[in-house]
């Protein structure tokens, strides 16, 4: 198996005035191609901090992190932003769609930043919306979509660049039970059909029970990491 993400000895300390807050205390973690993994742990255990570092949104205090064999810590901010754009898809708790853009324009946005030609851009964005079952809503703005639909647009947007990995931070936290189950079933399908690699920070049992790899972080360290086979569902 090929490691897409390889974290070695990641530490992260935040400074709050004169106080030093250790958020990560030495994380060793490799995410393999095709993983469908949950990252669980109590609030404040460092899940968001780790995802932000893996996704190149933040830098570790110490340790190394590589994506597809490329060392992120060696990149300057510009190259890091470029790698983030091409290799990482993000899904956030609050959807984070651009309110003035339609669903299809939101999905296209990343492709625009990547200088994908306009016609191809639109075609790929439509294809992604189709994959999340929203082809009939492509012209709607986020305010005219339900929370679950907005999150599906966010998943389509995350996939549009054909990233090496999709990082999701509490993706179901704002969704009711049925909608959360639909979303996790959708992500699971994308993983199985297209081999999209997912790492999802969550303390939602609805998500955890559907993942094939379950990582638990506690006090800024990996406390357990298990793989399991699931009964086919959804
Ligand atoms: N920007 C920040 N400044 C200071 N402390 C922070 C910051 N972000 C997170 N922390 C602290 O780091 C620890 C881990 O936080 P976080 O990664 O958000 O955990 P989780 O996502 O698991 O809830 C917590 O103690 C939190 O208070
Ligand atoms: Mg968090």
PDB file of C-alpha atoms and ligand atoms in Angstrom:
ATOM      1  CA  UNK A   1       0.000   0.000   0.000  1.00  0.00           C
ATOM      2  CA  UNK A   2       1.080   3.552  -0.695  1.00  0.00           C
ATOM      3  CA  UNK A   3       0.941   6.141   2.049  1.00  0.00           C
ATOM      4  CA  UNK A   4      -0.761   9.308   0.850  1.00  0.00           C
ATOM      5  CA  UNK A   5      -0.210  11.066   4.133  1.00  0.00           C
ATOM      6  CA  UNK A   6       2.751  10.314   6.352  1.00  0.00           C
ATOM      7  CA  UNK A   7       3.021  12.103   9.700  1.00  0.00           C
ATOM      8  CA  UNK A   8       6.073  11.555  11.847  1.00  0.00           C
ATOM      9  CA  UNK A   9       6.466  12.953  15.327  1.00  0.00           C
ATOM     10  CA  UNK A  10       4.039  15.824  14.782  1.00  0.00           C
ATOM     11  CA  UNK A  11       3.805  18.224  17.683  1.00  0.00           C
ATOM     12  CA  UNK A  12       1.863  21.461  17.845  1.00  0.00           C
ATOM     13  CA  UNK A  13       1.984  24.051  20.566  1.00  0.00           C
ATOM     14  CA  UNK A  14      -0.257  27.096  20.566  1.00  0.00           C
ATOM     15  CA  UNK A  15       0.729  30.192  22.459  1.00  0.00           C
ATOM     16  CA  UNK A  16      -1.992  31.981  24.329  1.00  0.00           C
ATOM     17  CA  UNK A  17      -0.328  35.063  25.766  1.00  0.00           C
ATOM     18  CA  UNK A  18       2.369  33.627  27.982  1.00  0.00           C
ATOM     19  CA  UNK A  19       0.690  30.228  28.222  1.00  0.00           C
ATOM     20  CA  UNK A  20       1.886  27.323  26.100  1.00  0.00           C
ATOM     21  CA  UNK A  21      -0.934  25.011  24.979  1.00  0.00           C
ATOM     22  CA  UNK A  22       0.296  21.622  23.723  1.00  0.00           C
ATOM     23  CA  UNK A  23      -2.311  20.415  21.217  1.00  0.00           C
ATOM     24  CA  UNK A  24      -0.360  17.557  19.596  1.00  0.00           C
ATOM     25  CA  UNK A  25       2.372  15.657  21.431  1.00  0.00           C
ATOM     26  CA  UNK A  26       3.966  13.410  18.827  1.00  0.00           C
ATOM     27  CA  UNK A  27       1.603  11.998  16.238  1.00  0.00           C
ATOM     28  CA  UNK A  28       2.805   9.199  13.974  1.00  0.00           C
ATOM     29  CA  UNK A  29       0.170   8.332  11.418  1.00  0.00           C
ATOM     30  CA  UNK A  30       0.105   7.080   7.849  1.00  0.00           C
ATOM     31  CA  UNK A  31      -3.030   7.257   5.714  1.00  0.00           C
ATOM     32  CA  UNK A  32      -3.072   4.801   2.842  1.00  0.00           C
ATOM     33  CA  UNK A  33      -4.566   5.097  -0.601  1.00  0.00           C
ATOM     34  CA  UNK A  34      -8.265   4.174  -0.391  1.00  0.00           C
ATOM     35  CA  UNK A  35      -8.574   4.514   3.386  1.00  0.00           C
ATOM     36  CA  UNK A  36     -12.010   5.398   4.749  1.00  0.00           C
ATOM     37  CA  UNK A  37     -10.974   6.517   8.182  1.00  0.00           C
ATOM     38  CA  UNK A  38     -12.514   8.237  11.171  1.00  0.00           C
ATOM     39  CA  UNK A  39     -10.430  10.277  13.571  1.00  0.00           C
ATOM     40  CA  UNK A  40     -12.252  10.281  16.867  1.00  0.00           C
ATOM     41  CA  UNK A  41     -11.499  11.597  20.325  1.00  0.00           C
ATOM     42  CA  UNK A  42     -12.972  13.944  22.890  1.00  0.00           C
ATOM     43  CA  UNK A  43     -13.376  17.643  22.263  1.00  0.00           C
ATOM     44  CA  UNK A  44      -9.995  19.357  22.602  1.00  0.00           C
ATOM     45  CA  UNK A  45      -8.000  16.200  21.844  1.00  0.00           C
ATOM     46  CA  UNK A  46      -6.383  17.737  18.752  1.00  0.00           C
ATOM     47  CA  UNK A  47      -8.505  16.443  15.844  1.00  0.00           C
ATOM     48  CA  UNK A  48      -8.938  19.789  14.104  1.00  0.00           C
ATOM     49  CA  UNK A  49      -5.320  20.727  14.729  1.00  0.00           C
ATOM     50  CA  UNK A  50      -4.154  17.494  13.104  1.00  0.00           C
ATOM     51  CA  UNK A  51      -6.460  17.842  10.088  1.00  0.00           C
ATOM     52  CA  UNK A  52      -5.299  21.422   9.572  1.00  0.00           C
ATOM     53  CA  UNK A  53      -1.679  20.294   9.612  1.00  0.00           C
ATOM     54  CA  UNK A  54      -2.316  17.339   7.291  1.00  0.00           C
ATOM     55  CA  UNK A  55      -4.161  19.690   4.940  1.00  0.00           C
ATOM     56  CA  UNK A  56      -1.429  22.318   4.969  1.00  0.00           C
ATOM     57  CA  UNK A  57      -3.669  24.952   6.551  1.00  0.00           C
ATOM     58  CA  UNK A  58      -1.349  25.113   9.538  1.00  0.00           C
ATOM     59  CA  UNK A  59       2.221  24.104  10.253  1.00  0.00           C
ATOM     60  CA  UNK A  60       3.477  21.775  12.989  1.00  0.00           C
ATOM     61  CA  UNK A  61       5.775  23.004  15.733  1.00  0.00           C
ATOM     62  CA  UNK A  62       7.912  19.931  15.176  1.00  0.00           C
ATOM     63  CA  UNK A  63       7.864  16.741  13.122  1.00  0.00           C
ATOM     64  CA  UNK A  64       7.445  16.057   9.427  1.00  0.00           C
ATOM     65  CA  UNK A  65       4.437  15.550   7.218  1.00  0.00           C
ATOM     66  CA  UNK A  66       4.401  14.427   3.636  1.00  0.00           C
ATOM     67  CA  UNK A  67       1.647  14.140   1.050  1.00  0.00           C
ATOM     68  CA  UNK A  68       2.297  11.762  -1.853  1.00  0.00           C
ATOM     69  CA  UNK A  69       5.923  11.686  -0.752  1.00  0.00           C
ATOM     70  CA  UNK A  70       6.330  15.468  -0.775  1.00  0.00           C
ATOM     71  CA  UNK A  71       7.538  17.033   2.492  1.00  0.00           C
ATOM     72  CA  UNK A  72       5.134  19.846   3.420  1.00  0.00           C
ATOM     73  CA  UNK A  73       7.436  21.327   6.020  1.00  0.00           C
ATOM     74  CA  UNK A  74       9.984  22.100   3.294  1.00  0.00           C
ATOM     75  CA  UNK A  75       7.538  24.179   1.224  1.00  0.00           C
ATOM     76  CA  UNK A  76       7.163  27.947   1.375  1.00  0.00           C
ATOM     77  CA  UNK A  77       3.662  29.372   1.839  1.00  0.00           C
ATOM     78  CA  UNK A  78       3.004  29.759  -1.859  1.00  0.00           C
ATOM     79  CA  UNK A  79       3.976  26.197  -2.745  1.00  0.00           C
ATOM     80  CA  UNK A  80       2.034  24.927   0.243  1.00  0.00           C
ATOM     81  CA  UNK A  81      -1.090  26.742  -0.982  1.00  0.00           C
ATOM     82  CA  UNK A  82      -0.593  25.223  -4.410  1.00  0.00           C
ATOM     83  CA  UNK A  83      -0.227  21.709  -3.027  1.00  0.00           C
ATOM     84  CA  UNK A  84      -3.331  22.246  -0.881  1.00  0.00           C
ATOM     85  CA  UNK A  85      -5.318  23.253  -3.938  1.00  0.00           C
ATOM     86  CA  UNK A  86      -4.262  20.273  -6.043  1.00  0.00           C
ATOM     87  CA  UNK A  87      -4.027  17.492  -3.500  1.00  0.00           C
ATOM     88  CA  UNK A  88      -6.433  18.173  -0.649  1.00  0.00           C
ATOM     89  CA  UNK A  89     -10.208  18.414  -0.551  1.00  0.00           C
ATOM     90  CA  UNK A  90     -11.796  19.951   2.543  1.00  0.00           C
ATOM     91  CA  UNK A  91     -15.259  19.451   3.996  1.00  0.00           C
ATOM     92  CA  UNK A  92     -16.105  21.518   7.070  1.00  0.00           C
ATOM     93  CA  UNK A  93     -18.784  21.338   9.716  1.00  0.00           C
ATOM     94  CA  UNK A  94     -20.367  24.601   8.543  1.00  0.00           C
ATOM     95  CA  UNK A  95     -20.275  23.716   4.802  1.00  0.00           C
ATOM     96  CA  UNK A  96     -18.397  26.966   3.982  1.00  0.00           C
ATOM     97  CA  UNK A  97     -19.982  27.516   0.580  1.00  0.00           C
ATOM     98  CA  UNK A  98     -19.790  30.920  -1.081  1.00  0.00           C
ATOM     99  CA  UNK A  99     -23.280  32.428  -0.615  1.00  0.00           C
ATOM    100  CA  UNK A 100     -23.400  34.472  -3.844  1.00  0.00           C
ATOM    101  CA  UNK A 101     -22.445  31.541  -6.059  1.00  0.00           C
ATOM    102  CA  UNK A 102     -24.763  28.797  -7.299  1.00  0.00           C
ATOM    103  CA  UNK A 103     -24.106  25.150  -6.438  1.00  0.00           C
ATOM    104  CA  UNK A 104     -22.302  24.488  -9.715  1.00  0.00           C
ATOM    105  CA  UNK A 105     -20.276  27.711  -9.412  1.00  0.00           C
ATOM    106  CA  UNK A 106     -19.217  26.711  -5.908  1.00  0.00           C
ATOM    107  CA  UNK A 107     -17.945  23.391  -7.229  1.00  0.00           C
ATOM    108  CA  UNK A 108     -16.213  25.147 -10.130  1.00  0.00           C
ATOM    109  CA  UNK A 109     -14.469  27.608  -7.872  1.00  0.00           C
ATOM    110  CA  UNK A 110     -11.497  25.393  -7.012  1.00  0.00           C
ATOM    111  CA  UNK A 111     -11.073  24.463 -10.665  1.00  0.00           C
ATOM    112  CA  UNK A 112     -10.971  28.149 -11.540  1.00  0.00           C
ATOM    113  CA  UNK A 113      -8.164  28.652  -9.029  1.00  0.00           C
ATOM    114  CA  UNK A 114      -6.388  25.736 -10.712  1.00  0.00           C
ATOM    115  CA  UNK A 115      -6.735  27.432 -14.123  1.00  0.00           C
ATOM    116  CA  UNK A 116      -8.813  24.620 -15.594  1.00  0.00           C
ATOM    117  CA  UNK A 117     -10.330  25.956 -18.852  1.00  0.00           C
ATOM    118  CA  UNK A 118     -13.923  27.229 -18.509  1.00  0.00           C
ATOM    119  CA  UNK A 119     -15.694  24.570 -20.570  1.00  0.00           C
ATOM    120  CA  UNK A 120     -13.945  21.671 -18.873  1.00  0.00           C
ATOM    121  CA  UNK A 121     -14.550  23.326 -15.523  1.00  0.00           C
ATOM    122  CA  UNK A 122     -18.296  23.427 -15.976  1.00  0.00           C
ATOM    123  CA  UNK A 123     -18.396  19.884 -17.265  1.00  0.00           C
ATOM    124  CA  UNK A 124     -16.417  18.512 -14.325  1.00  0.00           C
ATOM    125  CA  UNK A 125     -18.457  20.494 -11.810  1.00  0.00           C
ATOM    126  CA  UNK A 126     -21.691  19.103 -13.250  1.00  0.00           C
ATOM    127  CA  UNK A 127     -20.284  15.600 -13.147  1.00  0.00           C
ATOM    128  CA  UNK A 128     -19.389  16.039  -9.470  1.00  0.00           C
ATOM    129  CA  UNK A 129     -22.864  17.343  -8.636  1.00  0.00           C
ATOM    130  CA  UNK A 130     -24.277  14.310 -10.385  1.00  0.00           C
ATOM    131  CA  UNK A 131     -22.138  12.044  -8.231  1.00  0.00           C
ATOM    132  CA  UNK A 132     -23.626  13.586  -5.092  1.00  0.00           C
ATOM    133  CA  UNK A 133     -27.168  13.444  -6.525  1.00  0.00           C
ATOM    134  CA  UNK A 134     -27.682  17.182  -6.945  1.00  0.00           C
ATOM    135  CA  UNK A 135     -27.694  17.622 -10.710  1.00  0.00           C
ATOM    136  CA  UNK A 136     -31.176  19.145 -10.570  1.00  0.00           C
ATOM    137  CA  UNK A 137     -30.078  21.820  -8.087  1.00  0.00           C
ATOM    138  CA  UNK A 138     -27.012  23.130  -9.856  1.00  0.00           C
ATOM    139  CA  UNK A 139     -28.324  26.679 -10.242  1.00  0.00           C
ATOM    140  CA  UNK A 140     -29.463  27.095  -6.655  1.00  0.00           C
ATOM    141  CA  UNK A 141     -27.563  29.259  -4.245  1.00  0.00           C
ATOM    142  CA  UNK A 142     -26.699  27.778  -0.832  1.00  0.00           C
ATOM    143  CA  UNK A 143     -29.527  29.688   0.882  1.00  0.00           C
ATOM    144  CA  UNK A 144     -32.013  27.726  -1.227  1.00  0.00           C
ATOM    145  CA  UNK A 145     -30.524  24.354  -0.294  1.00  0.00           C
ATOM    146  CA  UNK A 146     -31.049  22.329   2.889  1.00  0.00           C
ATOM    147  CA  UNK A 147     -28.123  21.707   5.221  1.00  0.00           C
ATOM    148  CA  UNK A 148     -27.682  18.184   3.888  1.00  0.00           C
ATOM    149  CA  UNK A 149     -27.737  19.439   0.290  1.00  0.00           C
ATOM    150  CA  UNK A 150     -25.205  22.156   1.101  1.00  0.00           C
ATOM    151  CA  UNK A 151     -22.903  19.561   2.615  1.00  0.00           C
ATOM    152  CA  UNK A 152     -23.244  17.440  -0.518  1.00  0.00           C
ATOM    153  CA  UNK A 153     -22.236  20.458  -2.610  1.00  0.00           C
ATOM    154  CA  UNK A 154     -19.241  20.816  -0.284  1.00  0.00           C
ATOM    155  CA  UNK A 155     -18.353  17.156  -0.921  1.00  0.00           C
ATOM    156  CA  UNK A 156     -18.673  17.721  -4.685  1.00  0.00           C
ATOM    157  CA  UNK A 157     -16.441  20.786  -4.375  1.00  0.00           C
ATOM    158  CA  UNK A 158     -13.875  18.811  -2.381  1.00  0.00           C
ATOM    159  CA  UNK A 159     -13.783  16.133  -5.087  1.00  0.00           C
ATOM    160  CA  UNK A 160     -13.640  18.487  -8.077  1.00  0.00           C
ATOM    161  CA  UNK A 161      -9.870  18.828  -8.074  1.00  0.00           C
ATOM    162  CA  UNK A 162      -9.509  15.020  -7.907  1.00  0.00           C
ATOM    163  CA  UNK A 163      -7.514  15.371  -4.689  1.00  0.00           C
ATOM    164  CA  UNK A 164      -5.306  12.701  -3.150  1.00  0.00           C
ATOM    165  CA  UNK A 165      -7.318  12.883   0.065  1.00  0.00           C
ATOM    166  CA  UNK A 166     -10.508  14.466   1.377  1.00  0.00           C
ATOM    167  CA  UNK A 167     -10.313  15.798   4.928  1.00  0.00           C
ATOM    168  CA  UNK A 168     -13.626  16.316   6.678  1.00  0.00           C
ATOM    169  CA  UNK A 169     -13.897  18.065  10.044  1.00  0.00           C
ATOM    170  CA  UNK A 170     -17.085  17.041  11.895  1.00  0.00           C
ATOM    171  CA  UNK A 171     -18.991  16.866   8.599  1.00  0.00           C
ATOM    172  CA  UNK A 172     -22.250  15.660  10.158  1.00  0.00           C
ATOM    173  CA  UNK A 173     -22.280  17.879  13.246  1.00  0.00           C
ATOM    174  CA  UNK A 174     -25.040  20.139  11.912  1.00  0.00           C
ATOM    175  CA  UNK A 175     -27.140  17.419  10.292  1.00  0.00           C
ATOM    176  CA  UNK A 176     -30.127  15.483  11.597  1.00  0.00           C
ATOM    177  CA  UNK A 177     -29.835  11.701  11.887  1.00  0.00           C
ATOM    178  CA  UNK A 178     -31.271  10.713   8.511  1.00  0.00           C
ATOM    179  CA  UNK A 179     -29.329  13.393   6.643  1.00  0.00           C
ATOM    180  CA  UNK A 180     -26.116  12.451   8.446  1.00  0.00           C
ATOM    181  CA  UNK A 181     -26.629   8.803   7.519  1.00  0.00           C
ATOM    182  CA  UNK A 182     -27.264   9.762   3.890  1.00  0.00           C
ATOM    183  CA  UNK A 183     -24.086  11.827   3.832  1.00  0.00           C
ATOM    184  CA  UNK A 184     -21.897   9.106   5.292  1.00  0.00           C
ATOM    185  CA  UNK A 185     -23.429   6.585   2.876  1.00  0.00           C
ATOM    186  CA  UNK A 186     -22.594   8.941   0.020  1.00  0.00           C
ATOM    187  CA  UNK A 187     -18.973   9.338   1.133  1.00  0.00           C
ATOM    188  CA  UNK A 188     -18.684   5.587   1.622  1.00  0.00           C
ATOM    189  CA  UNK A 189     -19.945   5.026  -1.950  1.00  0.00           C
ATOM    190  CA  UNK A 190     -17.457   7.546  -3.332  1.00  0.00           C
ATOM    191  CA  UNK A 191     -14.740   5.684  -1.467  1.00  0.00           C
ATOM    192  CA  UNK A 192     -15.803   2.282  -2.762  1.00  0.00           C
ATOM    193  CA  UNK A 193     -16.585   3.260  -6.353  1.00  0.00           C
ATOM    194  CA  UNK A 194     -13.858   5.763  -7.067  1.00  0.00           C
ATOM    195  CA  UNK A 195     -11.301   4.936  -4.396  1.00  0.00           C
ATOM    196  CA  UNK A 196     -11.475   8.426  -2.876  1.00  0.00           C
ATOM    197  CA  UNK A 197      -9.450   8.482   0.346  1.00  0.00           C
ATOM    198  CA  UNK A 198     -11.226  10.052   3.330  1.00  0.00           C
ATOM    199  CA  UNK A 199     -10.030  11.106   6.779  1.00  0.00           C
ATOM    200  CA  UNK A 200     -12.888  12.397   8.914  1.00  0.00           C
ATOM    201  CA  UNK A 201     -12.601  13.994  12.331  1.00  0.00           C
ATOM    202  CA  UNK A 202     -15.762  13.135  14.183  1.00  0.00           C
ATOM    203  CA  UNK A 203     -17.251  12.009  17.443  1.00  0.00           C
ATOM    204  CA  UNK A 204     -20.442  10.981  15.685  1.00  0.00           C
ATOM    205  CA  UNK A 205     -21.145   7.249  16.119  1.00  0.00           C
ATOM    206  CA  UNK A 206     -23.212   7.324  12.939  1.00  0.00           C
ATOM    207  CA  UNK A 207     -19.994   8.123  11.075  1.00  0.00           C
ATOM    208  CA  UNK A 208     -17.610   6.011  13.142  1.00  0.00           C
ATOM    209  CA  UNK A 209     -19.671   2.847  12.692  1.00  0.00           C
ATOM    210  CA  UNK A 210     -19.403   3.194   8.903  1.00  0.00           C
ATOM    211  CA  UNK A 211     -15.644   3.663   8.622  1.00  0.00           C
ATOM    212  CA  UNK A 212     -13.255   0.834   7.863  1.00  0.00           C
ATOM    213  CA  UNK A 213     -10.432   2.356   9.831  1.00  0.00           C
ATOM    214  CA  UNK A 214     -10.915   3.887  13.225  1.00  0.00           C
ATOM    215  CA  UNK A 215      -8.235   6.120  14.713  1.00  0.00           C
ATOM    216  CA  UNK A 216      -8.618   7.563  18.194  1.00  0.00           C
ATOM    217  CA  UNK A 217      -6.635  10.524  19.376  1.00  0.00           C
ATOM    218  CA  UNK A 218      -6.354  11.402  23.052  1.00  0.00           C
ATOM    219  CA  UNK A 219      -4.280  14.129  24.662  1.00  0.00           C
ATOM    220  CA  UNK A 220      -2.592  14.921  21.375  1.00  0.00           C
ATOM    221  CA  UNK A 221      -1.443  11.391  20.574  1.00  0.00           C
ATOM    222  CA  UNK A 222      -2.800   8.441  18.621  1.00  0.00           C
ATOM    223  CA  UNK A 223      -4.324   6.243  21.325  1.00  0.00           C
ATOM    224  CA  UNK A 224      -5.609   3.484  19.044  1.00  0.00           C
ATOM    225  CA  UNK A 225      -5.816   2.695  15.361  1.00  0.00           C
ATOM    226  CA  UNK A 226      -7.805  -0.269  14.115  1.00  0.00           C
ATOM    227  CA  UNK A 227      -8.935  -1.619  10.788  1.00  0.00           C
ATOM    228  CA  UNK A 228     -12.085  -3.648  10.465  1.00  0.00           C
ATOM    229  CA  UNK A 229     -14.327  -5.087   7.816  1.00  0.00           C
ATOM    230  CA  UNK A 230     -17.855  -3.783   7.606  1.00  0.00           C
ATOM    231  CA  UNK A 231     -21.021  -5.447   6.452  1.00  0.00           C
ATOM    232  CA  UNK A 232     -22.035  -3.950   3.149  1.00  0.00           C
ATOM    233  CA  UNK A 233     -24.637  -1.259   3.607  1.00  0.00           C
ATOM    234  CA  UNK A 234     -26.121   1.619   1.665  1.00  0.00           C
TER     235      UNK A 234
HETATM  236  N1  LIG B   1      -5.805  28.765  17.796  1.00  0.00           N
HETATM  237  C1  LIG B   1      -5.612  28.198  19.010  1.00  0.00           C
HETATM  238  N2  LIG B   1      -4.993  28.864  20.005  1.00  0.00           N
HETATM  239  C2  LIG B   1      -4.780  28.284  21.202  1.00  0.00           C
HETATM  240  N3  LIG B   1      -5.172  27.042  21.514  1.00  0.00           N
HETATM  241  C3  LIG B   1      -5.798  26.327  20.572  1.00  0.00           C
HETATM  242  C4  LIG B   1      -6.055  26.867  19.267  1.00  0.00           C
HETATM  243  N4  LIG B   1      -6.701  25.915  18.535  1.00  0.00           N
HETATM  244  C5  LIG B   1      -6.842  24.840  19.340  1.00  0.00           C
HETATM  245  N5  LIG B   1      -6.306  25.077  20.562  1.00  0.00           N
HETATM  246  C6  LIG B   1      -6.215  24.123  21.680  1.00  0.00           C
HETATM  247  O1  LIG B   1      -5.585  22.948  21.207  1.00  0.00           O
HETATM  248  C7  LIG B   1      -6.220  21.803  21.741  1.00  0.00           C
HETATM  249  C8  LIG B   1      -6.745  20.921  20.616  1.00  0.00           C
HETATM  250  O2  LIG B   1      -7.802  21.606  19.946  1.00  0.00           O
HETATM  251  P1  LIG B   1      -8.522  21.048  18.651  1.00  0.00           P
HETATM  252  O3  LIG B   1      -7.524  20.604  17.673  1.00  0.00           O
HETATM  253  O4  LIG B   1      -9.495  22.083  18.200  1.00  0.00           O
HETATM  254  O5  LIG B   1      -9.291  19.764  19.224  1.00  0.00           O
HETATM  255  P2  LIG B   1     -10.604  18.993  18.689  1.00  0.00           P
HETATM  256  O6  LIG B   1     -10.805  19.349  17.256  1.00  0.00           O
HETATM  257  O7  LIG B   1     -10.276  17.551  18.918  1.00  0.00           O
HETATM  258  O8  LIG B   1     -11.736  19.439  19.531  1.00  0.00           O
HETATM  259  C9  LIG B   1      -7.289  22.306  22.687  1.00  0.00           C
HETATM  260  O9  LIG B   1      -6.749  22.368  23.973  1.00  0.00           O
HETATM  261  C10 LIG B   1      -7.587  23.686  22.174  1.00  0.00           C
HETATM  262  O10 LIG B   1      -8.056  24.518  23.195  1.00  0.00           O
HETATM  263 MG1  LIG B   2     -12.428  20.132  16.208  1.00  0.00          MG
END
